[in-house]
Amino acid sequence: MKIRFNIHFKTQWGESMHLLLHTSSQSEADSFEDYEMRCNDKSEWSVEISIEKSVSISYQYAVLNVNKSFVYEYGGVRILNFPAFKDNVNVLDNWRASYGDSPFKTAAFSDCFFKRTPKPEPDSNDGNLVLSINCPQMEPDRHFAIVGNQEALGSWDVVNKVRLNESNYPIWSITLDANKINFPLEYKYLIVNSKTDEVLAWGGGPNRQVASADKNALTIINDEHFIRLIPSWKGAGVAIPVFSLRSEKGFGIGEFNDLKKMVDWARKTGQRVIQTLPINDTILYHTNYDSYPYNAVSVYALHPIYLHLDKMGKLKTKAQKDYFQAKKLELNAQTFSDYQNVMNAKWEYFKIIYPQESPSVFASDDYKQFFEANREWLVPYAAFSYLRDLNGTPSFAKWPEYSVFNKHEIDVLTSPDQPHFNEIALYYFLQYHLHKQLVEVHDYARENGIAIKGDIPIGVSPRSVDAWVEPDLFNTNMQAGAPPDDFSATGQNWGFPTYNWELMEKDGYQWWRKRFQKLAEYFDAYRIDHVLGFFRIWGIPVDAVWGLTGSFQPALPFTREELQSKGLWWDESRFLKPFLKEHVLYATFGKYTDDVIREFLLSDGWQNYKFKPEFDTQKKIEKHFASLDYNFGNKEVLIRDGLYMLHCEVLFVRDIHDTDKFHPRISMHSSATFRDLPDETRRLLDRIYVDYFYHRHTEFWKQQALKKLPALISATNMLVCGEDLGMVPDSVPDVMNSLEILSLEIQRMPKKPNAEFAMPSDAPYRSVCTTSTHDMNPIRAWWEEDPALTQRFYNKALRMQGPAPETCETWIAEKIVEQHLQSEAMLIILPWQDWMALESKLCLEHPFAERINVPSNPRNFWCYRMHMTLEQLLKETKFNNKVTEMISKSRR
């Protein structure tokens, strides 16, 4: 079988086109043969190969550049199916570029929004000319047809249009007899309403043409880039953490099972997406501290708190049933998600139900299949959980045994013949039930056309299974966080270790790919938390509490010589040591200054001070104030935070990898040490600062992201959304556009320079547009935060005149929501609290009680809970009709 591949592409001088071919006869699925193609004077590349007869082949085009590295066409590997065995085949391809189609090839569309049930329609084996178009954006009640200048294509009469075969969707095709074609052939693709047979749109651009075809061979024309002249698909959705769900059958906190009723509400109101927060196990101390959903102890394990107990097995004694029924009623009556008490009660249940049900579960084929598929992470996770509780701490470095992970030792520890085996196997049992319950929800959502969107945290706990098992993948001498932004003026310190990207790169980022692949078992879309971290992460010294003395990692720090070449006279003591002048101390502490000097500082020259050794880091100061046996008052907070700030009174920070290199301190302009410099030095530092943070790294960080993100997002078929908020490098939009990752657009966090508010109407199509996130107040509380800001929003964003109402009245919420729904953004996903703002009678009485997280508070208790049950919500016909109508009018 001879196949001649042809593609038109204009290369640059020194470049060449290559065909990477995989046939079904090759043993390894990822094994490709490389064929260099030849080019004629019309930029038409071709190569002829001989293979054994095959029903299909996989291949991809790539350009070999002058650096001898491949630049691949967009969209991954092509699969070519042959309608019949032919001795000679001509394939005419078009280079696949980034046309914005990739989101429509994801599971969110193929399995939810655009789910199709095409009838097998094999093309006739008699034909020898195949016309096909690659186009995934096609709603399930529509299809492609073709019309052209031949009788077989209706002679341009749409009444005689021909429906294309969709059995290989998103490839649409028709097979013709080239012997009956009067060349040149011209044609157009049409979008047709499947119910009415009405032509909804012709493809844009000039007619497609085929000059000729070898009548003795099979010719396959693969068209690309259908130009759609009607609006693209848009949808709406709701964002709510699983723990915030409330149902009549709940146990005081949201459970996976409750998502089914949220699916019912989404379907009833015309929404298509339910967005959650992370659902991984976060158990460290068995306290409310563990309510933080981004502090995962395993990137695979699900949190046991989300289990619906009745689905795990029935209790056998009346006393047990009565006890847990009473607990259930007590906890379910709470106005908040009572994390610790719910977890304690469920743990009691687990210890009763495990010995009762585990023998039959462990004997089942379904469980055995689950265990084998997940053994790699499940056994270490169960061992870690057992050892954490045995030793009373998740800090594995403090364990007397097993502090360093050793697979052989853990295999012995977890052996079924060990006396403590059931204490370990309990975690297998729980994870199996969690898996079953979440898969059941996922299947239910797909059946109803609803996509569930997960959340992938940027970090993992330094006291996690992952850090224990693969410590080399993490930099435990740094803490990940974020530089100062609208959420926190002192930056955010998440306490996670940063990643050893150089080591992760060596095996193609398998740690990340496996993590994404596990998530794909439960979700159709995901949000990459802090996608900026894949360009660079804000790394904070391990002895710091605030984020002000951090630096971007990786980065290009300055050498002394480079700074001096810019005109800066390097003074290490002045630039790197905390600036503790007497006037700075009095400005910071006021009447408490003398007390502070006496307790925390030492004299270091005239009117100058330094920290005592026992207070020379922020962590030491934190520990000191945490040890005080009296309640904190305003004085203690002022002194503690003032001391934290003094540690940030520097102009540069040393690079952690090379101590002879330096990073400008973020927000140095607000420091006393900067203000005390001569004007000329301040101007020079300002130029260095702007260059460092806004120009120096643009291309460098772009390349960092392009090394990581393609490998990660190609691991699954989920729809990819990125949380691109904060201090955004200039290269981020370009990378996200090239990879077709949906951006996040928030009206209160504009991305345009000098803009106070973003307008939803300016949101790009490939984006998720929203009113607020879990890290900020919902719209009703935000309206009351800052009256002056609200007034400007009222006049500028809402284009209303006069004084703004003191509270966010229903009509205001409607106007804000309508602005978003009318946006061109692909997805409008609003927090449930903001949907509820549309009906004052259904709102929670106190708006500020609707907030989920305060980023500046690392000890935030994540306990927000719906104030009505899902059953009640489904019965609110008037409200639900209002939401449905608003979504319908926006053509979502």
XYZ file of N, CA, C and O in Angstrom, residues 179 305 449 522 743 806 813 857 879:
36
model
N -14.520 9.556 -10.789
C -14.771 9.339 -12.224
C -16.003 10.103 -12.701
O -16.172 10.314 -13.901
N -14.561 13.144 54.353
C -15.694 13.900 54.892
C -16.836 13.976 53.883
O -17.984 14.209 54.254
N -26.189 16.246 30.828
C -25.557 17.288 30.030
C -24.837 18.343 30.845
O -24.593 19.451 30.349
N -13.119 11.976 37.387
C -14.255 12.570 38.099
C -14.757 13.878 37.492
O -15.868 14.311 37.806
N -9.137 31.833 30.052
C -8.681 32.748 31.094
C -9.818 33.004 32.084
O -10.970 32.613 31.859
N -27.363 52.157 49.301
C -26.466 51.688 50.356
C -26.263 50.181 50.309
O -25.210 49.672 50.684
N -28.301 43.681 41.478
C -27.741 42.334 41.244
C -28.141 41.834 39.861
O -27.324 41.238 39.143
N -5.690 35.736 55.680
C -5.755 35.006 56.944
C -5.403 33.534 56.709
O -6.239 32.755 56.250
N -38.239 31.834 41.403
C -36.825 32.193 41.302
C -36.137 31.398 40.197
O -35.388 31.959 39.378
